[in-house]
Amino acid sequence: MKEITKIKLTDALNWCDENDKSTLFTIQYMMDYAKVQHETVIRFLESESKKQKIKCTCGWAGVMYNLVVDSESGTANCPKCGQEYTTMDEK
Ligand SMILES: [Zn+2]
């Protein structure tokens, strides 16, 4: 999967998440937004389910794809402001 596709799929997923959209709507929206096949969205969502929801003090929040987390400290860098923050569990 191309990096730009991952970014678009992440954007679309975050938007649907924020706006409380149904799973069916989300999948269709992601297909349209990233211009990918249904199968690609499903594969992305399967990998996404292993990722974490995160929130930063600058106000940025979302689900990061390919989030690089230091397993010992449990921290990562915000894609918006670049500062380090603690990750949150999806549950
Ligand atoms: Zn930030």
mmCIF file of C-alpha atoms and ligand atoms in Angstrom:
data_model
loop_
_atom_site.group_PDB
_atom_site.id
_atom_site.type_symbol
_atom_site.label_atom_id
_atom_site.label_comp_id
_atom_site.label_asym_id
_atom_site.label_seq_id
_atom_site.Cartn_x
_atom_site.Cartn_y
_atom_site.Cartn_z
ATOM 1 C CA MET A 1 0.000 0.000 0.000
ATOM 2 C CA LYS A 2 1.262 3.459 -0.921
ATOM 3 C CA GLU A 3 1.999 5.921 1.879
ATOM 4 C CA ILE A 4 -0.454 8.441 0.398
ATOM 5 C CA THR A 5 -3.199 5.793 0.408
ATOM 6 C CA LYS A 6 -2.546 5.031 4.081
ATOM 7 C CA ILE A 7 -2.755 8.731 4.908
ATOM 8 C CA LYS A 8 -6.019 9.141 2.979
ATOM 9 C CA LEU A 9 -7.536 6.037 4.563
ATOM 10 C CA THR A 10 -6.476 7.253 8.009
ATOM 11 C CA ASP A 11 -8.006 10.687 7.327
ATOM 12 C CA ALA A 12 -11.266 9.148 6.148
ATOM 13 C CA LEU A 13 -11.419 6.771 9.103
ATOM 14 C CA ASN A 14 -10.721 9.568 11.593
ATOM 15 C CA TRP A 15 -13.422 11.730 10.022
ATOM 16 C CA CYS A 16 -16.003 8.941 10.200
ATOM 17 C CA ASP A 17 -14.951 8.192 13.766
ATOM 18 C CA GLU A 18 -15.370 11.838 14.812
ATOM 19 C CA ASN A 19 -18.755 12.051 13.106
ATOM 20 C CA ASP A 20 -19.973 8.751 14.530
ATOM 21 C CA LYS A 21 -20.652 7.090 11.161
ATOM 22 C CA SER A 22 -21.732 3.486 10.733
ATOM 23 C CA THR A 23 -19.266 0.809 9.623
ATOM 24 C CA LEU A 24 -20.980 0.464 6.238
ATOM 25 C CA PHE A 25 -20.861 4.198 5.628
ATOM 26 C CA THR A 26 -17.224 4.316 6.768
ATOM 27 C CA ILE A 27 -16.111 1.595 4.346
ATOM 28 C CA GLN A 28 -17.889 3.248 1.400
ATOM 29 C CA TYR A 29 -16.511 6.665 2.366
ATOM 30 C CA MET A 30 -12.964 5.305 2.639
ATOM 31 C CA MET A 31 -13.271 3.636 -0.794
ATOM 32 C CA ASP A 32 -14.450 6.901 -2.378
ATOM 33 C CA TYR A 33 -12.023 9.141 -0.510
ATOM 34 C CA ALA A 34 -8.868 7.091 -1.145
ATOM 35 C CA LYS A 35 -10.130 5.714 -4.495
ATOM 36 C CA VAL A 36 -9.403 2.123 -3.548
ATOM 37 C CA GLN A 37 -11.174 -1.236 -3.769
ATOM 38 C CA HIS A 38 -13.364 -2.653 -0.997
ATOM 39 C CA GLU A 39 -10.728 -5.317 -0.323
ATOM 40 C CA THR A 40 -8.063 -2.671 0.299
ATOM 41 C CA VAL A 41 -10.230 -0.911 2.884
ATOM 42 C CA ILE A 42 -10.926 -4.199 4.683
ATOM 43 C CA ARG A 43 -7.236 -5.054 4.755
ATOM 44 C CA PHE A 44 -6.470 -1.577 6.073
ATOM 45 C CA LEU A 45 -9.128 -1.844 8.795
ATOM 46 C CA GLU A 46 -7.768 -5.203 9.899
ATOM 47 C CA SER A 47 -4.322 -3.722 10.419
ATOM 48 C CA GLU A 48 -5.873 -0.567 11.867
ATOM 49 C CA SER A 49 -7.592 -2.526 14.630
ATOM 50 C CA LYS A 50 -4.155 -3.226 16.063
ATOM 51 C CA LYS A 51 -3.316 0.463 16.157
ATOM 52 C CA GLN A 52 -3.982 2.866 18.968
ATOM 53 C CA LYS A 53 -6.181 5.865 19.388
ATOM 54 C CA ILE A 54 -4.112 8.800 20.505
ATOM 55 C CA LYS A 55 -4.612 12.338 21.687
ATOM 56 C CA CYS A 56 -2.214 15.232 22.062
ATOM 57 C CA THR A 57 -2.315 18.325 24.267
ATOM 58 C CA CYS A 58 -2.274 20.484 21.096
ATOM 59 C CA GLY A 59 -5.721 19.120 20.285
ATOM 60 C CA TRP A 60 -4.770 16.561 17.654
ATOM 61 C CA ALA A 61 -6.489 13.232 18.095
ATOM 62 C CA GLY A 62 -6.991 10.231 15.889
ATOM 63 C CA VAL A 63 -5.972 6.737 15.038
ATOM 64 C CA MET A 64 -2.419 6.492 13.832
ATOM 65 C CA TYR A 65 -1.454 4.027 11.140
ATOM 66 C CA ASN A 66 2.092 2.736 11.455
ATOM 67 C CA LEU A 67 2.464 4.569 14.731
ATOM 68 C CA VAL A 68 5.955 4.183 16.052
ATOM 69 C CA VAL A 69 5.669 3.691 19.766
ATOM 70 C CA ASP A 70 8.495 3.176 22.180
ATOM 71 C CA SER A 71 7.311 -0.014 23.846
ATOM 72 C CA GLU A 72 9.022 0.787 27.153
ATOM 73 C CA SER A 73 7.866 4.360 27.673
ATOM 74 C CA GLY A 74 4.608 4.031 25.734
ATOM 75 C CA THR A 75 5.090 7.375 24.041
ATOM 76 C CA ALA A 76 5.071 8.633 20.451
ATOM 77 C CA ASN A 77 5.378 11.911 18.611
ATOM 78 C CA CYS A 78 2.356 13.956 17.529
ATOM 79 C CA PRO A 79 2.095 14.286 13.722
ATOM 80 C CA LYS A 80 0.793 17.833 14.123
ATOM 81 C CA CYS A 81 3.039 19.569 16.646
ATOM 82 C CA GLY A 82 5.783 16.947 16.934
ATOM 83 C CA GLN A 83 5.815 16.822 20.703
ATOM 84 C CA GLU A 84 5.905 13.586 22.595
ATOM 85 C CA TYR A 85 2.736 12.320 24.210
ATOM 86 C CA THR A 86 1.461 9.230 25.913
ATOM 87 C CA THR A 87 -0.700 6.839 23.915
ATOM 88 C CA MET A 88 -4.194 5.804 24.902
ATOM 89 C CA ASP A 89 -5.751 2.381 24.604
ATOM 90 C CA GLU A 90 -8.529 1.959 22.060
ATOM 91 C CA LYS A 91 -10.869 0.471 24.683
HETATM 92 ZN ZN ZN B 1 0.434 17.731 19.221
#
